[in-house]
Amino acid sequence: MKAVWFAAVMAVSMNVFASDNNSDKQELQQLLEQTQSLSAEFEQQVKDEQGNVLQSLSGTMTLKRPANLYWHTMRPDETVMVANGEKVWYYNPFVDQVTIYAQQDMVDNSPLLLVLDSNTNQWQNYSVTYTDERYLVKHNNDNSQLELAFDGNKLKEITMIQAHGERTELILNDVALNTQIDDQQFTFKVPAGVDVDDQS
């Protein structure tokens, strides 16, 4: 489920809200607003508070505004997640099951969804500071934090730090920005014979 929540949080963009760090927030939002679509390979690691690796994943991902996502892990286990702004389909071929979630439910519970959802009001709950070549996005009411690093205007690294100290690190490679992407890529067809768990 860590992979599901981390990937789902990738489906967002920004509105500008007043804050103590308004200039850093505006600068970050302007950078993200330049990304209408993004395709990349990724390496993801989940680490505990002591830095021990709990989970490693690799695969490919495609994002398209306002809230579309295609996420395919290939190692160590294959999974597919597709989001179209309303629903999220999570397919695990190993157990022959598709689980369907309401995308808004996932957005409401993760700061990562700040990255591509241009209609979210959640930005008013976060402050942004720029330090050590990273944008630090902190929740105003708890210790959760999002770190974003760029190569020019290309997003290259995303780190989500939970209040209890667990870190999820996502490194992007071979990033392609603003290419033409067919909306059909974000339509999931449930394979024949696969169990469906609809939680939407």
PDB file of C-alpha atoms in Angstrom:
ATOM      1  CA  MET A   1       0.000   0.000   0.000  1.00  0.00           C
ATOM      2  CA  LYS A   2       2.953   2.384   0.485  1.00  0.00           C
ATOM      3  CA  ALA A   3       3.478   2.361  -3.283  1.00  0.00           C
ATOM      4  CA  VAL A   4      -0.194   3.074  -3.885  1.00  0.00           C
ATOM      5  CA  TRP A   5      -0.314   6.088  -1.605  1.00  0.00           C
ATOM      6  CA  PHE A   6       2.977   7.500  -2.821  1.00  0.00           C
ATOM      7  CA  ALA A   7       1.984   7.207  -6.445  1.00  0.00           C
ATOM      8  CA  ALA A   8      -1.486   8.582  -5.927  1.00  0.00           C
ATOM      9  CA  VAL A   9      -0.034  11.616  -4.290  1.00  0.00           C
ATOM     10  CA  MET A  10       1.687  12.330  -7.538  1.00  0.00           C
ATOM     11  CA  ALA A  11      -1.516  13.502  -9.158  1.00  0.00           C
ATOM     12  CA  VAL A  12      -1.511  17.404  -8.305  1.00  0.00           C
ATOM     13  CA  SER A  13      -0.652  21.188  -9.159  1.00  0.00           C
ATOM     14  CA  MET A  14      -0.930  24.572  -7.452  1.00  0.00           C
ATOM     15  CA  ASN A  15      -2.869  27.651  -6.552  1.00  0.00           C
ATOM     16  CA  VAL A  16      -1.134  30.530  -4.772  1.00  0.00           C
ATOM     17  CA  PHE A  17      -2.097  31.142  -1.147  1.00  0.00           C
ATOM     18  CA  ALA A  18      -0.740  33.788   1.210  1.00  0.00           C
ATOM     19  CA  SER A  19       1.748  32.566   3.805  1.00  0.00           C
ATOM     20  CA  ASP A  20       4.825  33.626   5.736  1.00  0.00           C
ATOM     21  CA  ASN A  21       6.932  32.085   2.978  1.00  0.00           C
ATOM     22  CA  ASN A  22       4.802  33.347   0.122  1.00  0.00           C
ATOM     23  CA  SER A  23       7.698  34.032  -2.270  1.00  0.00           C
ATOM     24  CA  ASP A  24       9.114  30.500  -1.913  1.00  0.00           C
ATOM     25  CA  LYS A  25       5.621  29.036  -2.282  1.00  0.00           C
ATOM     26  CA  GLN A  26       4.940  31.086  -5.411  1.00  0.00           C
ATOM     27  CA  GLU A  27       8.305  30.140  -6.878  1.00  0.00           C
ATOM     28  CA  LEU A  28       7.641  26.438  -6.322  1.00  0.00           C
ATOM     29  CA  GLN A  29       4.129  26.685  -7.722  1.00  0.00           C
ATOM     30  CA  GLN A  30       5.415  28.456 -10.824  1.00  0.00           C
ATOM     31  CA  LEU A  31       7.960  25.680 -11.373  1.00  0.00           C
ATOM     32  CA  LEU A  32       5.305  23.002 -11.048  1.00  0.00           C
ATOM     33  CA  GLU A  33       2.859  24.876 -13.263  1.00  0.00           C
ATOM     34  CA  GLN A  34       5.354  24.501 -16.119  1.00  0.00           C
ATOM     35  CA  THR A  35       4.750  20.757 -15.991  1.00  0.00           C
ATOM     36  CA  GLN A  36       1.651  19.889 -17.983  1.00  0.00           C
ATOM     37  CA  SER A  37       2.834  16.313 -18.401  1.00  0.00           C
ATOM     38  CA  LEU A  38       5.761  14.249 -17.212  1.00  0.00           C
ATOM     39  CA  SER A  39       7.057  10.797 -18.105  1.00  0.00           C
ATOM     40  CA  ALA A  40       9.970   9.133 -16.333  1.00  0.00           C
ATOM     41  CA  GLU A  41      11.557   5.989 -15.041  1.00  0.00           C
ATOM     42  CA  PHE A  42      11.800   5.857 -11.257  1.00  0.00           C
ATOM     43  CA  GLU A  43      13.576   4.226  -8.349  1.00  0.00           C
ATOM     44  CA  GLN A  44      11.747   4.328  -5.026  1.00  0.00           C
ATOM     45  CA  GLN A  45      12.910   3.432  -1.520  1.00  0.00           C
ATOM     46  CA  VAL A  46      10.975   3.449   1.741  1.00  0.00           C
ATOM     47  CA  LYS A  47      13.217   3.895   4.805  1.00  0.00           C
ATOM     48  CA  ASP A  48      12.508   3.761   8.514  1.00  0.00           C
ATOM     49  CA  GLU A  49      13.493   6.414  11.030  1.00  0.00           C
ATOM     50  CA  GLN A  50      16.994   4.911  11.311  1.00  0.00           C
ATOM     51  CA  GLY A  51      17.526   4.901   7.544  1.00  0.00           C
ATOM     52  CA  ASN A  52      17.021   1.161   7.056  1.00  0.00           C
ATOM     53  CA  VAL A  53      15.462   0.280   3.685  1.00  0.00           C
ATOM     54  CA  LEU A  54      12.031  -1.297   4.139  1.00  0.00           C
ATOM     55  CA  GLN A  55      10.996  -1.469   0.491  1.00  0.00           C
ATOM     56  CA  SER A  56      12.555  -0.839  -2.931  1.00  0.00           C
ATOM     57  CA  LEU A  57      10.668  -0.434  -6.203  1.00  0.00           C
ATOM     58  CA  SER A  58      11.448   0.534  -9.781  1.00  0.00           C
ATOM     59  CA  GLY A  59       9.275   1.231 -12.790  1.00  0.00           C
ATOM     60  CA  THR A  60       7.836   3.890 -15.060  1.00  0.00           C
ATOM     61  CA  MET A  61       5.326   6.660 -14.508  1.00  0.00           C
ATOM     62  CA  THR A  62       3.365   9.179 -16.548  1.00  0.00           C
ATOM     63  CA  LEU A  63       1.566  12.243 -15.183  1.00  0.00           C
ATOM     64  CA  LYS A  64      -0.779  14.562 -16.996  1.00  0.00           C
ATOM     65  CA  ARG A  65      -2.648  17.536 -15.594  1.00  0.00           C
ATOM     66  CA  PRO A  66      -4.954  18.017 -13.929  1.00  0.00           C
ATOM     67  CA  ALA A  67      -4.915  14.683 -12.068  1.00  0.00           C
ATOM     68  CA  ASN A  68      -4.026  11.783 -14.365  1.00  0.00           C
ATOM     69  CA  LEU A  69      -1.474   9.138 -13.463  1.00  0.00           C
ATOM     70  CA  TYR A  70      -0.113   5.909 -14.912  1.00  0.00           C
ATOM     71  CA  TRP A  71       2.267   4.066 -12.560  1.00  0.00           C
ATOM     72  CA  HIS A  72       3.841   0.709 -13.426  1.00  0.00           C
ATOM     73  CA  THR A  73       6.246  -1.063 -11.101  1.00  0.00           C
ATOM     74  CA  MET A  74       8.282  -3.845 -12.658  1.00  0.00           C
ATOM     75  CA  ARG A  75      10.735  -4.827  -9.912  1.00  0.00           C
ATOM     76  CA  PRO A  76      10.549  -6.648  -7.556  1.00  0.00           C
ATOM     77  CA  ASP A  77       6.806  -7.184  -8.123  1.00  0.00           C
ATOM     78  CA  GLU A  78       4.673  -5.974 -11.000  1.00  0.00           C
ATOM     79  CA  THR A  79       1.800  -3.629 -10.166  1.00  0.00           C
ATOM     80  CA  VAL A  80      -0.163  -1.112 -12.219  1.00  0.00           C
ATOM     81  CA  MET A  81      -1.968   1.970 -10.962  1.00  0.00           C
ATOM     82  CA  VAL A  82      -4.104   4.244 -13.109  1.00  0.00           C
ATOM     83  CA  ALA A  83      -5.807   7.453 -11.961  1.00  0.00           C
ATOM     84  CA  ASN A  84      -8.155   9.622 -14.018  1.00  0.00           C
ATOM     85  CA  GLY A  85      -9.097  12.362 -11.548  1.00  0.00           C
ATOM     86  CA  GLU A  86     -12.114  10.516 -10.174  1.00  0.00           C
ATOM     87  CA  LYS A  87     -10.975   6.964  -9.502  1.00  0.00           C
ATOM     88  CA  VAL A  88      -7.741   5.105  -8.871  1.00  0.00           C
ATOM     89  CA  TRP A  89      -7.329   1.519 -10.070  1.00  0.00           C
ATOM     90  CA  TYR A  90      -4.617  -0.564  -8.399  1.00  0.00           C
ATOM     91  CA  TYR A  91      -3.908  -3.843 -10.184  1.00  0.00           C
ATOM     92  CA  ASN A  92      -1.798  -6.601  -8.672  1.00  0.00           C
ATOM     93  CA  PRO A  93      -1.326  -9.379 -11.260  1.00  0.00           C
ATOM     94  CA  PHE A  94       0.225 -11.713  -8.671  1.00  0.00           C
ATOM     95  CA  VAL A  95      -3.062 -11.988  -6.757  1.00  0.00           C
ATOM     96  CA  ASP A  96      -5.307 -11.311  -9.781  1.00  0.00           C
ATOM     97  CA  GLN A  97      -7.081  -8.411  -8.077  1.00  0.00           C
ATOM     98  CA  VAL A  98      -8.002  -4.827  -8.934  1.00  0.00           C
ATOM     99  CA  THR A  99      -8.819  -2.438  -6.077  1.00  0.00           C
ATOM    100  CA  ILE A 100     -10.685   0.776  -6.927  1.00  0.00           C
ATOM    101  CA  TYR A 101     -10.423   3.898  -4.754  1.00  0.00           C
ATOM    102  CA  ALA A 102     -12.019   7.345  -4.933  1.00  0.00           C
ATOM    103  CA  GLN A 103      -9.135   9.605  -5.933  1.00  0.00           C
ATOM    104  CA  GLN A 104     -10.327  12.496  -3.756  1.00  0.00           C
ATOM    105  CA  ASP A 105     -10.088  10.279  -0.672  1.00  0.00           C
ATOM    106  CA  MET A 106      -6.439   9.667  -1.465  1.00  0.00           C
ATOM    107  CA  VAL A 107      -5.762  13.354  -2.174  1.00  0.00           C
ATOM    108  CA  ASP A 108      -7.197  14.408   1.166  1.00  0.00           C
ATOM    109  CA  ASN A 109      -4.723  12.258   3.073  1.00  0.00           C
ATOM    110  CA  SER A 110      -1.401  12.978   1.383  1.00  0.00           C
ATOM    111  CA  PRO A 111       0.787  16.074   0.952  1.00  0.00           C
ATOM    112  CA  LEU A 112       2.235  14.611  -2.249  1.00  0.00           C
ATOM    113  CA  LEU A 113      -1.010  15.388  -4.003  1.00  0.00           C
ATOM    114  CA  LEU A 114       0.131  18.986  -3.940  1.00  0.00           C
ATOM    115  CA  VAL A 115       2.390  18.266  -6.911  1.00  0.00           C
ATOM    116  CA  LEU A 116      -0.258  18.197  -9.673  1.00  0.00           C
ATOM    117  CA  ASP A 117      -3.830  19.082  -8.578  1.00  0.00           C
ATOM    118  CA  SER A 118      -4.472  22.661  -9.670  1.00  0.00           C
ATOM    119  CA  ASN A 119      -7.831  22.768  -7.865  1.00  0.00           C
ATOM    120  CA  THR A 120      -6.742  21.721  -4.396  1.00  0.00           C
ATOM    121  CA  ASN A 121      -7.270  24.053  -1.469  1.00  0.00           C
ATOM    122  CA  GLN A 122      -4.789  22.131   0.652  1.00  0.00           C
ATOM    123  CA  TRP A 123      -1.917  24.520  -0.107  1.00  0.00           C
ATOM    124  CA  GLN A 124      -3.218  26.863   2.569  1.00  0.00           C
ATOM    125  CA  ASN A 125      -2.321  24.164   5.134  1.00  0.00           C
ATOM    126  CA  TYR A 126       1.366  24.136   4.149  1.00  0.00           C
ATOM    127  CA  SER A 127       4.365  26.441   4.336  1.00  0.00           C
ATOM    128  CA  VAL A 128       7.232  26.364   1.810  1.00  0.00           C
ATOM    129  CA  THR A 129      10.887  27.208   2.310  1.00  0.00           C
ATOM    130  CA  TYR A 130      13.809  26.832  -0.088  1.00  0.00           C
ATOM    131  CA  THR A 131      17.044  25.510   1.407  1.00  0.00           C
ATOM    132  CA  ASP A 132      19.958  23.314   0.288  1.00  0.00           C
ATOM    133  CA  GLU A 133      18.630  23.370  -3.303  1.00  0.00           C
ATOM    134  CA  ARG A 134      15.366  21.790  -2.171  1.00  0.00           C
ATOM    135  CA  TYR A 135      11.863  23.058  -1.569  1.00  0.00           C
ATOM    136  CA  LEU A 136      10.621  21.959   1.844  1.00  0.00           C
ATOM    137  CA  VAL A 137       6.841  21.765   2.074  1.00  0.00           C
ATOM    138  CA  LYS A 138       5.690  21.412   5.695  1.00  0.00           C
ATOM    139  CA  HIS A 139       2.220  20.868   7.085  1.00  0.00           C
ATOM    140  CA  ASN A 140       1.213  23.620   9.499  1.00  0.00           C
ATOM    141  CA  ASN A 141      -0.344  21.246  12.041  1.00  0.00           C
ATOM    142  CA  ASP A 142       1.962  18.216  12.137  1.00  0.00           C
ATOM    143  CA  ASN A 143       5.505  17.154  11.314  1.00  0.00           C
ATOM    144  CA  SER A 144       4.899  15.655   7.876  1.00  0.00           C
ATOM    145  CA  GLN A 145       7.106  17.120   5.176  1.00  0.00           C
ATOM    146  CA  LEU A 146       7.579  16.970   1.424  1.00  0.00           C
ATOM    147  CA  GLU A 147      10.945  17.715  -0.218  1.00  0.00           C
ATOM    148  CA  LEU A 148      11.161  18.509  -3.942  1.00  0.00           C
ATOM    149  CA  ALA A 149      14.377  18.834  -5.951  1.00  0.00           C
ATOM    150  CA  PHE A 150      14.671  20.045  -9.555  1.00  0.00           C
ATOM    151  CA  ASP A 151      17.176  19.902 -12.394  1.00  0.00           C
ATOM    152  CA  GLY A 152      16.413  23.209 -14.096  1.00  0.00           C
ATOM    153  CA  ASN A 153      12.641  23.067 -14.439  1.00  0.00           C
ATOM    154  CA  LYS A 154      12.502  19.261 -14.330  1.00  0.00           C
ATOM    155  CA  LEU A 155      11.374  17.575 -11.153  1.00  0.00           C
ATOM    156  CA  LYS A 156      14.089  15.014 -10.322  1.00  0.00           C
ATOM    157  CA  GLU A 157      13.520  13.895  -6.736  1.00  0.00           C
ATOM    158  CA  ILE A 158      10.597  13.700  -4.314  1.00  0.00           C
ATOM    159  CA  THR A 159      10.913  12.746  -0.647  1.00  0.00           C
ATOM    160  CA  MET A 160       7.940  12.346   1.672  1.00  0.00           C
ATOM    161  CA  ILE A 161       8.719  12.314   5.400  1.00  0.00           C
ATOM    162  CA  GLN A 162       5.984  11.086   7.722  1.00  0.00           C
ATOM    163  CA  ALA A 163       5.485  12.565  11.193  1.00  0.00           C
ATOM    164  CA  HIS A 164       6.958   9.405  12.773  1.00  0.00           C
ATOM    165  CA  GLY A 165      10.120   9.691  10.644  1.00  0.00           C
ATOM    166  CA  GLU A 166       9.550   7.152   7.847  1.00  0.00           C
ATOM    167  CA  ARG A 167      10.896   8.417   4.500  1.00  0.00           C
ATOM    168  CA  THR A 168       9.735   7.572   0.988  1.00  0.00           C
ATOM    169  CA  GLU A 169      12.321   8.648  -1.609  1.00  0.00           C
ATOM    170  CA  LEU A 170      11.545   8.751  -5.323  1.00  0.00           C
ATOM    171  CA  ILE A 171      14.342   9.385  -7.849  1.00  0.00           C
ATOM    172  CA  LEU A 172      13.247  10.210 -11.412  1.00  0.00           C
ATOM    173  CA  ASN A 173      15.379   9.335 -14.459  1.00  0.00           C
ATOM    174  CA  ASP A 174      15.000  10.038 -18.199  1.00  0.00           C
ATOM    175  CA  VAL A 175      12.388  12.705 -17.475  1.00  0.00           C
ATOM    176  CA  ALA A 176      10.370  13.964 -20.468  1.00  0.00           C
ATOM    177  CA  LEU A 177       8.310  17.119 -19.932  1.00  0.00           C
ATOM    178  CA  ASN A 178       5.193  18.294 -21.735  1.00  0.00           C
ATOM    179  CA  THR A 179       5.036  15.630 -24.424  1.00  0.00           C
ATOM    180  CA  GLN A 180       1.748  14.711 -26.097  1.00  0.00           C
ATOM    181  CA  ILE A 181       0.029  11.980 -24.068  1.00  0.00           C
ATOM    182  CA  ASP A 182      -3.197  10.283 -25.114  1.00  0.00           C
ATOM    183  CA  ASP A 183      -5.908  10.347 -22.433  1.00  0.00           C
ATOM    184  CA  GLN A 184      -6.562   6.675 -23.191  1.00  0.00           C
ATOM    185  CA  GLN A 185      -3.436   5.860 -21.185  1.00  0.00           C
ATOM    186  CA  PHE A 186      -5.382   6.837 -18.068  1.00  0.00           C
ATOM    187  CA  THR A 187      -8.311   4.507 -18.752  1.00  0.00           C
ATOM    188  CA  PHE A 188      -8.033   1.128 -17.047  1.00  0.00           C
ATOM    189  CA  LYS A 189      -9.792  -1.939 -18.383  1.00  0.00           C
ATOM    190  CA  VAL A 190     -10.134  -4.703 -15.831  1.00  0.00           C
ATOM    191  CA  PRO A 191      -8.687  -7.957 -17.243  1.00  0.00           C
ATOM    192  CA  ALA A 192     -11.081 -10.859 -17.634  1.00  0.00           C
ATOM    193  CA  GLY A 193     -11.248 -13.165 -14.636  1.00  0.00           C
ATOM    194  CA  VAL A 194      -9.718 -10.679 -12.201  1.00  0.00           C
ATOM    195  CA  ASP A 195     -11.400 -10.012  -8.822  1.00  0.00           C
ATOM    196  CA  VAL A 196     -12.552  -6.422  -8.257  1.00  0.00           C
ATOM    197  CA  ASP A 197     -12.612  -4.756  -4.831  1.00  0.00           C
ATOM    198  CA  ASP A 198     -14.466  -1.467  -5.345  1.00  0.00           C
ATOM    199  CA  GLN A 199     -13.858   0.878  -2.386  1.00  0.00           C
ATOM    200  CA  SER A 200     -14.791   4.024  -4.274  1.00  0.00           C
TER     201      SER A 200
END
